[in-house]
CSV table of C-alpha atoms in Angstrom, one decimal:
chain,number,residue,atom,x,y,z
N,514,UNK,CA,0.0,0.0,0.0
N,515,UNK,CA,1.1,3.5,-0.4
N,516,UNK,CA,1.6,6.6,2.1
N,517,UNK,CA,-1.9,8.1,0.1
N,518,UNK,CA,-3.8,4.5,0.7
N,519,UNK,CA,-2.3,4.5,4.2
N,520,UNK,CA,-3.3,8.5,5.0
N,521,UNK,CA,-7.2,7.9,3.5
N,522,UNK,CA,-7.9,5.0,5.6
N,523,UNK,CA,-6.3,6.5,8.7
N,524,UNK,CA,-8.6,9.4,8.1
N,525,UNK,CA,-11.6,7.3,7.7
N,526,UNK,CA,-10.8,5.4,10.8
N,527,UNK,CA,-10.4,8.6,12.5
N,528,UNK,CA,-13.6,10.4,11.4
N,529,UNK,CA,-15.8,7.0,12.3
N,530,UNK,CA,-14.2,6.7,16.0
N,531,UNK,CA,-14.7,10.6,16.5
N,532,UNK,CA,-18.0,10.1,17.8
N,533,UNK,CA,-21.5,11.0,17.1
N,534,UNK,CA,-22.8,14.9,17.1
N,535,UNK,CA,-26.5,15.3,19.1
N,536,UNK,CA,-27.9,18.2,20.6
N,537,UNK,CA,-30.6,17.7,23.5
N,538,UNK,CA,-34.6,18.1,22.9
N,539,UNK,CA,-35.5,20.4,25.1
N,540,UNK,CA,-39.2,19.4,25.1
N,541,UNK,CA,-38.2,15.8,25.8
N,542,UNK,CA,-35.7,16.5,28.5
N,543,UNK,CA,-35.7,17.4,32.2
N,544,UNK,CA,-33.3,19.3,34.7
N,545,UNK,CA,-35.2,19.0,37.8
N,546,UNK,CA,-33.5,20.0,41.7
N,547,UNK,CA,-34.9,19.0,45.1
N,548,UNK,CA,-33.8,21.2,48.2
N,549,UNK,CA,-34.6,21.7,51.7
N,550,UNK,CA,-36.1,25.0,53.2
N,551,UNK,CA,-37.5,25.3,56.7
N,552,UNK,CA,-37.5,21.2,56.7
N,553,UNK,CA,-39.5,20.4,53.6
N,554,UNK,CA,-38.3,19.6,50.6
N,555,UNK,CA,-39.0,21.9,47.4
N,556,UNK,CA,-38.6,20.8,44.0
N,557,UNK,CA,-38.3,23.2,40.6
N,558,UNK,CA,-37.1,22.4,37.3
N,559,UNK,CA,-35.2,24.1,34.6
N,560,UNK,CA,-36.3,24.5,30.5
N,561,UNK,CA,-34.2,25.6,27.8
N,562,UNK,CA,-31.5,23.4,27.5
N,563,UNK,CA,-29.6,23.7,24.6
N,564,UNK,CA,-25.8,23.0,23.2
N,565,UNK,CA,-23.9,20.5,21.6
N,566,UNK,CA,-22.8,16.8,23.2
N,567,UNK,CA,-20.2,14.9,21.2
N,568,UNK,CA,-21.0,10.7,21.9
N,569,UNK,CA,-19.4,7.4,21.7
N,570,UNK,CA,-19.8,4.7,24.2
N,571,UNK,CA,-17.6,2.7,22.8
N,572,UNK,CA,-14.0,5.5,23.3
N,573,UNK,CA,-16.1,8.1,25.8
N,574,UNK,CA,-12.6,9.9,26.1
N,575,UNK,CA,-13.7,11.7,22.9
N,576,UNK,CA,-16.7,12.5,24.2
N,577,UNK,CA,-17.4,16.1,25.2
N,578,UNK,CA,-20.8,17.6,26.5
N,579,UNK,CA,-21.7,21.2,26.1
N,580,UNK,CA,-24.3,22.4,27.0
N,581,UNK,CA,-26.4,25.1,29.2
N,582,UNK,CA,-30.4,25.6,30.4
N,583,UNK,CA,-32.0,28.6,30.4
N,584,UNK,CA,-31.4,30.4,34.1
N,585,UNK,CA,-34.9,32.4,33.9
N,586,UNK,CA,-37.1,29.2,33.5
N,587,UNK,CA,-36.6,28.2,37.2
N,588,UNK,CA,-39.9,26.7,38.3
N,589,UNK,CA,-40.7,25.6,41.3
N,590,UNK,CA,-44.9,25.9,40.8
N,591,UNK,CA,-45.2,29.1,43.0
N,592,UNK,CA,-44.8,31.9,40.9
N,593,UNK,CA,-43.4,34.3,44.4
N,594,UNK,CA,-40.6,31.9,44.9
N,595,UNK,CA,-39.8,31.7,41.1
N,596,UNK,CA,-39.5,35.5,40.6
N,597,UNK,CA,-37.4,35.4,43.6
N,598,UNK,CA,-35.0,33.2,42.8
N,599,UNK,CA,-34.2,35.2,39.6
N,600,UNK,CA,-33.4,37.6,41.3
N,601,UNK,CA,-29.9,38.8,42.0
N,602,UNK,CA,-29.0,36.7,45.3
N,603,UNK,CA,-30.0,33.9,44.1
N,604,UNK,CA,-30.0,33.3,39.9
N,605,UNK,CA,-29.6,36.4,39.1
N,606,UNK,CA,-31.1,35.9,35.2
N,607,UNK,CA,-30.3,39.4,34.4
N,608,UNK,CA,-26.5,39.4,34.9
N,609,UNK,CA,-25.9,35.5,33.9
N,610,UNK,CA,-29.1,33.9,31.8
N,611,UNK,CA,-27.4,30.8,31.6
N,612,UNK,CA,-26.8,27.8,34.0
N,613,UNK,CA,-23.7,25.8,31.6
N,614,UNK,CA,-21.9,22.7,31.9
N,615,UNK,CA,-19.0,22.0,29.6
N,616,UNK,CA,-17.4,18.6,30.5
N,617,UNK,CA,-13.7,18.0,30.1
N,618,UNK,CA,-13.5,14.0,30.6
N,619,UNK,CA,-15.8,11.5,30.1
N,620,UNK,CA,-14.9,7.8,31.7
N,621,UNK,CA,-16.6,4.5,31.6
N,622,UNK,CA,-18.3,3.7,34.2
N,623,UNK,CA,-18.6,0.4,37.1
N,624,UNK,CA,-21.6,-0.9,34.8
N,625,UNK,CA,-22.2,-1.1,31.3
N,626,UNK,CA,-23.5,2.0,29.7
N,627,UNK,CA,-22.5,3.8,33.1
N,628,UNK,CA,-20.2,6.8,32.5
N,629,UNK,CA,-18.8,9.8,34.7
N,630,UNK,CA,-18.9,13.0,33.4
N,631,UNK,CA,-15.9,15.5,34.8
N,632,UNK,CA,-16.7,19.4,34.1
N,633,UNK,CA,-17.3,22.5,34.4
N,634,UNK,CA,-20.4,24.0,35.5
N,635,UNK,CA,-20.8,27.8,36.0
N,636,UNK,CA,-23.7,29.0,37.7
N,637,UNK,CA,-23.6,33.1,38.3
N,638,UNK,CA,-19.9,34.1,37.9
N,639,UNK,CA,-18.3,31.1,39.6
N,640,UNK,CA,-17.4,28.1,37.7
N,641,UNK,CA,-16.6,24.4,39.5
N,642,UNK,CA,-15.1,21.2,38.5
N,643,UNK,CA,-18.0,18.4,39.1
N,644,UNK,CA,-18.7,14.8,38.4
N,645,UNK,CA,-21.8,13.5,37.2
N,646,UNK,CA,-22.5,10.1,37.3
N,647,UNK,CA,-25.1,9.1,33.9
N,648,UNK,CA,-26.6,6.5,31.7
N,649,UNK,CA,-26.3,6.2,28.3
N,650,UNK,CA,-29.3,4.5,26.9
N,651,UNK,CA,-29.5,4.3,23.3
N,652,UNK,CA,-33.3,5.2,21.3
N,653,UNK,CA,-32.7,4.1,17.7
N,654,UNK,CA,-30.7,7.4,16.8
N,655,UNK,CA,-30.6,9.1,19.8
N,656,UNK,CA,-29.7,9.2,23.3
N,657,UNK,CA,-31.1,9.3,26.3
N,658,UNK,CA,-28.5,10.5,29.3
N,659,UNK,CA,-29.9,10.3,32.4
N,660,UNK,CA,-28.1,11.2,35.5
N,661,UNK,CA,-28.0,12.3,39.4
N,662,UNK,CA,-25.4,14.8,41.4
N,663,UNK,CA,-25.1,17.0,44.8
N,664,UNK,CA,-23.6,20.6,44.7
N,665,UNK,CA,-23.6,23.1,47.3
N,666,UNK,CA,-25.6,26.1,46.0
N,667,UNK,CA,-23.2,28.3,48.7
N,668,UNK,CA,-19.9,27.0,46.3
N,669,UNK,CA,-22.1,28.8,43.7
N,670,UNK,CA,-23.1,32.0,45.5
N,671,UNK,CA,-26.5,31.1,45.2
N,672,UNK,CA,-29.1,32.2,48.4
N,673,UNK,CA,-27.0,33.8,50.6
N,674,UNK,CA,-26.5,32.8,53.5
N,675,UNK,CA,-29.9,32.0,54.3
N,676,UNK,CA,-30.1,29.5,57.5
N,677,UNK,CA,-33.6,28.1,56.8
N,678,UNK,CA,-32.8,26.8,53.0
N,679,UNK,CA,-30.7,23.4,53.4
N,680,UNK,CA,-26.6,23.8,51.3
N,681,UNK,CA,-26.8,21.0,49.1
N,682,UNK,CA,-28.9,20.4,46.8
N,683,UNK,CA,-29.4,17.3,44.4
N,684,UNK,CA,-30.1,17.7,40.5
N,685,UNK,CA,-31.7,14.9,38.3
N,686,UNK,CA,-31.1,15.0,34.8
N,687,UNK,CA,-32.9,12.9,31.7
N,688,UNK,CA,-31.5,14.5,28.7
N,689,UNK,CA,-32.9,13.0,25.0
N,690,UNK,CA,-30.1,14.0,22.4
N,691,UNK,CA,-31.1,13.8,19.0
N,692,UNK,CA,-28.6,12.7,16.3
N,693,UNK,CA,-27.7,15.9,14.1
């Protein structure tokens, strides 16, 4: 064979191991928190996620998520608390509109089709490495990632320093990615 045979079929090899583009459904998909306050737990949710996530199960080190929710969707079915966590000590949608999460490792995980996630997420102005624990589950096409993780909303300058609302927080995530 020669170099030119040898170079085409290492870029074909290449391009078909790179991975698979999708971008998440926001319709279909779900960011959804549970916190404490005063003892009782509220829920909310998040809409408008949007961005660009990079797949392959089979070599997840090429894999990249990128993507962000819309900050000013918060929802937690009373509309007092919603305006009031847009507002500046706690979301503060004006100044920072997006919630983002921009991974910089993926790794197989214990069980098959288990993966951890290593990233970035920026809430406000501060920005924090995290690990997210998630499913792959593949729908034909597309993908479904579902996944669980804790932050402390104070590492994020989110609520003050309210005593009555719990620190951590947990986030539940079922993202469908559609193949582009």
């Amino acid at each position: 064979m020669n170099k030119f045979t040898l170079f085409v079929l290492a870029l074909i090899f290449a391009i078909a191991s790179s991975g698979q583009n999708f971008s998440p459904v926001d319709g279909s998909s779900s960011v959804k928190f549970k916190i404490k306050n005063l003892g009782i737990s509220v829920s909310g949710d998040f809409k408008g996620i949007s961005g660009k996530i990079n797949f392959d199960p089979n070599n997840p080190d090429a894999s990249k998520f990128d993507v962000s929710v819309d900050a000013a969707t918060v929802n937690t079915g009373i509309d007092m608390r919603d305006d009031h966590l847009k507002g500046e000590e706690y979301f503060d949608v004006k100044n920072y509109p997006k919630i983002s999460f921009v991974s910089t490792k993926i790794t197989q995980g214990p069980k098959s089709g288990n993966f951890i996630a290593v990233g970035n997420l920026t809430i406000k102005k501060v920005t924090k490495e995290i690990s997210i624990p998630f499913k792959a589950s593949s729908q034909g096409t597309d993908y479904v990632f579902e996944g669980e993780f804790k932050i402390n909303r104070r590492d994020f300058e989110v609520g003050g320093g309210s005593l009555t609302m719990s620190d951590n927080l947990t986030v539940n995530l079922s993202v469908l990615a559609r193949k582009e």
